[in-house]
Short mmCIF file of C-alpha atoms in Angstrom, two decimals:
data_model
loop_
_atom_site.label_atom_id
_atom_site.label_comp_id
_atom_site.label_asym_id
_atom_site.label_seq_id
_atom_site.Cartn_x
_atom_site.Cartn_y
_atom_site.Cartn_z
CA GLN B 96 -66.31 -37.61 -52.09
CA GLN B 97 -65.73 -37.34 -55.79
CA GLN B 98 -62.80 -35.05 -56.41
CA VAL B 99 -63.16 -34.75 -60.17
CA LYS B 100 -66.63 -34.29 -61.64
CA GLN B 101 -67.05 -34.88 -65.37
CA SER B 102 -69.95 -34.01 -67.64
CA PRO B 103 -71.78 -34.98 -69.73
CA GLN B 104 -71.97 -38.75 -69.27
CA SER B 105 -72.59 -39.20 -72.98
CA LEU B 106 -72.43 -36.98 -76.01
CA ILE B 107 -73.53 -37.31 -79.61
CA VAL B 108 -71.98 -34.93 -82.13
CA GLN B 109 -72.28 -34.76 -85.87
CA LYS B 110 -69.21 -35.21 -88.01
CA GLY B 111 -67.40 -31.91 -88.34
CA GLY B 112 -68.92 -30.49 -85.15
CA ILE B 113 -67.23 -29.49 -81.91
CA SER B 114 -67.27 -31.89 -78.96
CA ILE B 115 -66.94 -30.32 -75.53
CA ILE B 116 -66.42 -32.25 -72.30
CA ASN B 117 -66.16 -30.49 -68.96
CA CYS B 118 -64.49 -31.34 -65.68
CA ALA B 119 -64.41 -29.65 -62.30
CA TYR B 120 -62.10 -30.41 -59.43
CA GLU B 121 -62.04 -29.63 -55.74
CA ASN B 122 -58.49 -30.18 -54.56
CA THR B 123 -56.44 -27.04 -55.19
CA ALA B 124 -53.24 -29.07 -54.77
CA PHE B 125 -53.83 -30.76 -58.14
CA ASP B 126 -51.22 -29.57 -60.60
CA TYR B 127 -51.51 -31.93 -63.55
CA PHE B 128 -54.65 -32.43 -65.62
CA PRO B 129 -54.58 -35.09 -68.33
CA TRP B 130 -57.26 -36.37 -70.63
CA TYR B 131 -57.32 -40.03 -71.55
CA GLN B 132 -59.02 -41.61 -74.52
CA GLN B 133 -60.28 -45.18 -74.40
CA PHE B 134 -61.51 -47.25 -77.30
CA PRO B 135 -63.63 -50.37 -76.68
CA GLY B 136 -61.49 -53.30 -75.61
CA LYS B 137 -58.43 -51.16 -75.01
CA GLY B 138 -56.77 -49.50 -72.07
CA PRO B 139 -56.91 -45.72 -71.67
CA ALA B 140 -54.23 -43.77 -73.53
CA LEU B 141 -53.01 -40.26 -72.81
CA LEU B 142 -54.51 -37.79 -75.26
CA ILE B 143 -53.40 -34.38 -74.01
CA ALA B 144 -52.46 -32.84 -70.67
CA ILE B 145 -52.05 -29.42 -69.11
CA ARG B 146 -50.33 -27.85 -66.13
CA PRO B 147 -52.08 -24.99 -64.29
CA ASP B 148 -49.56 -22.36 -65.34
CA VAL B 149 -51.22 -22.08 -68.78
CA SER B 150 -54.84 -21.46 -69.69
CA GLU B 151 -54.92 -23.40 -72.93
CA LYS B 152 -53.05 -26.16 -74.71
CA LYS B 153 -53.70 -27.27 -78.25
CA GLU B 154 -52.55 -30.39 -80.04
CA GLY B 155 -54.03 -30.78 -83.48
CA ARG B 156 -57.82 -30.88 -83.20
CA PHE B 157 -57.71 -31.32 -79.42
CA THR B 158 -57.61 -28.36 -77.04
CA ILE B 159 -57.66 -28.19 -73.26
CA SER B 160 -59.02 -25.01 -71.71
CA PHE B 161 -58.12 -24.45 -68.08
CA ASN B 162 -59.71 -22.04 -65.61
CA LYS B 163 -57.77 -22.10 -62.36
CA SER B 164 -60.00 -19.70 -60.46
CA ALA B 165 -63.11 -21.68 -61.30
CA LYS B 166 -61.31 -25.00 -60.80
CA GLN B 167 -62.54 -26.23 -64.15
CA PHE B 168 -61.00 -27.61 -67.30
CA SER B 169 -62.48 -28.81 -70.54
CA LEU B 170 -61.61 -30.77 -73.65
CA HIS B 171 -62.62 -29.41 -77.03
CA ILE B 172 -62.47 -31.64 -80.10
CA MET B 173 -62.69 -29.57 -83.24
CA ASP B 174 -63.93 -31.02 -86.54
CA SER B 175 -65.03 -34.19 -84.73
CA GLN B 176 -64.64 -37.40 -86.73
CA PRO B 177 -66.26 -40.83 -86.39
CA GLY B 178 -62.83 -42.15 -85.40
CA ASP B 179 -63.01 -39.92 -82.32
CA SER B 180 -65.89 -42.03 -80.98
CA ALA B 181 -64.55 -43.30 -77.67
CA THR B 182 -64.82 -42.81 -73.94
CA TYR B 183 -62.93 -39.82 -72.59
CA PHE B 184 -61.71 -39.46 -69.04
CA CYS B 185 -60.41 -36.35 -67.39
CA ALA B 186 -58.07 -36.79 -64.48
CA ALA B 187 -56.04 -34.83 -61.99
CA SER B 188 -53.02 -35.49 -59.85
CA ILE B 189 -50.56 -33.90 -57.51
CA GLY B 190 -47.34 -34.07 -59.41
CA ARG B 191 -44.76 -33.58 -56.73
CA ARG B 192 -45.29 -37.06 -55.33
CA TYR B 193 -46.27 -40.23 -57.07
CA SER B 194 -48.95 -39.06 -59.39
CA THR B 195 -51.99 -40.94 -58.21
CA LEU B 196 -54.49 -40.07 -60.88
CA THR B 197 -58.00 -39.23 -59.75
CA PHE B 198 -60.31 -39.86 -62.68
CA GLY B 199 -63.66 -38.43 -63.66
CA LYS B 200 -66.39 -40.96 -64.42
CA GLY B 201 -65.96 -40.70 -68.16
CA THR B 202 -67.86 -39.38 -71.19
CA MET B 203 -68.91 -41.67 -73.99
CA LEU B 204 -68.62 -39.72 -77.24
CA LEU B 205 -70.32 -40.81 -80.43
CA VAL B 206 -69.60 -38.90 -83.60
CA SER B 207 -72.25 -39.61 -86.18
CA PRO B 208 -71.23 -39.76 -89.86
CA GLU R 118 -42.17 -52.03 -78.31
CA ALA R 119 -42.84 -50.23 -75.03
CA GLN R 120 -45.82 -51.83 -73.39
CA VAL R 121 -47.67 -52.99 -70.32
CA THR R 122 -48.94 -56.56 -70.54
CA GLN R 123 -51.57 -58.25 -68.43
CA ASN R 124 -52.59 -61.88 -68.14
CA PRO R 125 -55.09 -63.31 -68.40
CA ARG R 126 -57.19 -60.99 -70.52
CA TYR R 127 -60.41 -62.75 -69.57
CA LEU R 128 -61.15 -64.81 -66.48
CA ILE R 129 -64.29 -66.42 -65.13
CA THR R 130 -63.99 -67.87 -61.66
CA VAL R 131 -66.05 -68.84 -58.65
CA THR R 132 -66.39 -67.17 -55.30
CA GLY R 133 -63.52 -67.89 -52.95
CA LYS R 134 -61.08 -69.36 -55.45
CA LYS R 135 -57.78 -67.49 -55.19
CA LEU R 136 -56.51 -65.89 -58.37
CA THR R 137 -53.64 -63.74 -59.57
CA VAL R 138 -53.62 -61.29 -62.44
CA THR R 139 -50.11 -60.61 -63.68
CA CYS R 140 -48.80 -57.28 -64.91
CA SER R 141 -45.45 -56.63 -66.54
CA GLN R 142 -43.88 -53.55 -68.11
CA ASN R 143 -40.76 -53.31 -70.27
CA MET R 144 -40.09 -49.59 -69.84
CA ASN R 145 -38.06 -49.79 -66.61
CA HIS R 146 -40.74 -47.69 -64.92
CA GLU R 147 -40.58 -47.18 -61.18
CA TYR R 148 -44.27 -46.56 -60.58
CA MET R 149 -46.98 -49.09 -61.20
CA SER R 150 -50.62 -49.23 -60.20
CA TRP R 151 -53.84 -51.18 -60.51
CA TYR R 152 -57.23 -49.73 -61.37
CA ARG R 153 -60.67 -51.18 -61.70
CA GLN R 154 -63.20 -49.80 -64.15
CA ASP R 155 -66.91 -50.13 -63.55
CA PRO R 156 -69.80 -48.64 -65.56
CA GLY R 157 -70.71 -45.21 -64.27
CA LEU R 158 -67.84 -45.17 -61.79
CA GLY R 159 -64.89 -44.56 -64.05
CA LEU R 160 -61.43 -45.74 -63.06
CA ARG R 161 -60.65 -46.24 -59.39
CA GLN R 162 -57.20 -47.00 -58.07
CA ILE R 163 -56.76 -50.20 -56.07
CA TYR R 164 -53.07 -50.21 -55.15
CA TYR R 165 -49.92 -48.55 -56.35
CA SER R 166 -46.19 -49.08 -56.00
CA MET R 167 -43.51 -46.43 -56.02
CA ASN R 168 -40.69 -48.93 -56.41
CA VAL R 169 -39.61 -52.46 -55.55
CA GLU R 170 -40.94 -53.51 -52.16
CA VAL R 171 -42.87 -50.22 -51.78
CA THR R 172 -46.64 -50.48 -52.13
CA ASP R 173 -49.59 -48.48 -50.84
CA LYS R 174 -53.36 -48.54 -50.88
CA GLY R 175 -55.40 -46.63 -53.40
CA ASP R 176 -59.06 -45.73 -53.14
CA VAL R 177 -60.56 -49.24 -53.20
CA PRO R 178 -58.02 -51.73 -51.76
CA GLU R 179 -60.41 -54.01 -49.83
CA GLY R 180 -60.23 -57.62 -50.99
CA TYR R 181 -57.00 -57.18 -52.96
CA LYS R 182 -53.31 -57.73 -52.37
CA VAL R 183 -50.27 -56.79 -54.40
CA SER R 184 -46.55 -57.42 -54.33
CA ARG R 185 -43.58 -55.77 -56.02
CA LYS R 186 -40.58 -58.04 -55.84
CA GLU R 187 -39.19 -57.04 -59.23
CA LYS R 188 -39.29 -53.68 -60.93
CA ARG R 189 -41.05 -54.96 -64.04
CA ASN R 190 -43.80 -57.01 -62.37
CA PHE R 191 -46.76 -55.99 -60.22
CA PRO R 192 -49.27 -58.85 -59.73
CA LEU R 193 -52.75 -58.31 -58.34
CA ILE R 194 -53.95 -61.04 -55.99
CA LEU R 195 -57.54 -61.79 -55.03
CA GLU R 196 -57.29 -64.31 -52.22
CA SER R 197 -61.04 -64.90 -51.88
CA PRO R 198 -62.83 -63.31 -54.82
CA SER R 199 -66.43 -62.22 -54.43
CA PRO R 200 -69.04 -61.26 -57.06
CA ASN R 201 -68.60 -57.55 -56.27
CA GLN R 202 -65.06 -57.84 -57.64
CA THR R 203 -66.44 -58.58 -61.09
CA SER R 204 -64.90 -55.75 -63.08
CA LEU R 205 -62.46 -54.66 -65.75
CA TYR R 206 -58.96 -54.31 -64.33
CA PHE R 207 -56.12 -52.20 -65.67
CA CYS R 208 -52.48 -52.13 -64.75
CA ALA R 209 -50.52 -48.94 -65.44
CA SER R 210 -46.94 -47.79 -65.16
CA ARG R 211 -45.07 -44.49 -65.21
CA GLY R 212 -41.48 -43.38 -65.19
CA SER R 213 -40.08 -40.91 -62.68
CA VAL R 214 -40.92 -37.27 -63.13
CA GLY R 215 -38.27 -35.40 -65.08
CA THR R 216 -37.53 -38.28 -67.39
CA ALA R 217 -40.69 -39.79 -68.77
CA GLY R 218 -42.94 -37.06 -67.46
CA TYR R 219 -46.30 -37.76 -65.94
CA GLU R 220 -47.79 -40.03 -68.59
CA GLN R 221 -49.18 -43.31 -67.33
CA TYR R 222 -49.19 -46.22 -69.72
CA PHE R 223 -52.08 -48.63 -69.35
CA GLY R 224 -52.24 -52.31 -70.11
CA PRO R 225 -55.00 -53.82 -72.29
CA GLY R 226 -57.19 -54.81 -69.36
CA THR R 227 -58.37 -58.01 -67.69
CA ARG R 228 -62.08 -58.71 -67.60
CA LEU R 229 -62.86 -60.69 -64.46
CA THR R 230 -66.18 -62.35 -63.71
CA VAL R 231 -66.75 -63.91 -60.28
CA THR R 232 -69.81 -66.14 -60.02
#
């Protein structure tokens, strides 16, 4: 049973456009929702994360929107750049114990010049 | 520089030949874990460790062993590798909540091929 569902699998966006990746979760005990960015040949790296007590978090061009009632959260990349081309993973964990991250299956983003 | 290191980075082996992938972190993190990454399946946790001598199974532990004898090291052992263990493996570590927060730091990955 997949606990975190991520869509789309792949995404092509023009330079300057908005990239949107969506995730839905099932376990209401999740209380930490990070997004990881992975470049080819590298390990995933934390991009931005949110706790469920806020509905939005913004860091530069990256924004997480969180909808607790719908059990959904999304990553928005504003003014997408070719350097943003990477695979993005959403994840969720229960923070009060060791935070075993449950990952979505990933979205491969390509930003065309 | 704070980092998680893995060795080897690439490994080709044959079915049944025991191997160990090493993982080391220099951040004095308590928590360490192993993931495997497969196309279309994302990252799946194999084993994790909350501290020295404390380990537990993740989502896909079959065919793997781990040990945590020192805080900095968390090796992954495949005692009898099979072709279905061909994958990209990542080690990760995290400090305790309240100090380093929830961020997990990932190593650079080990690409394993079992023929």
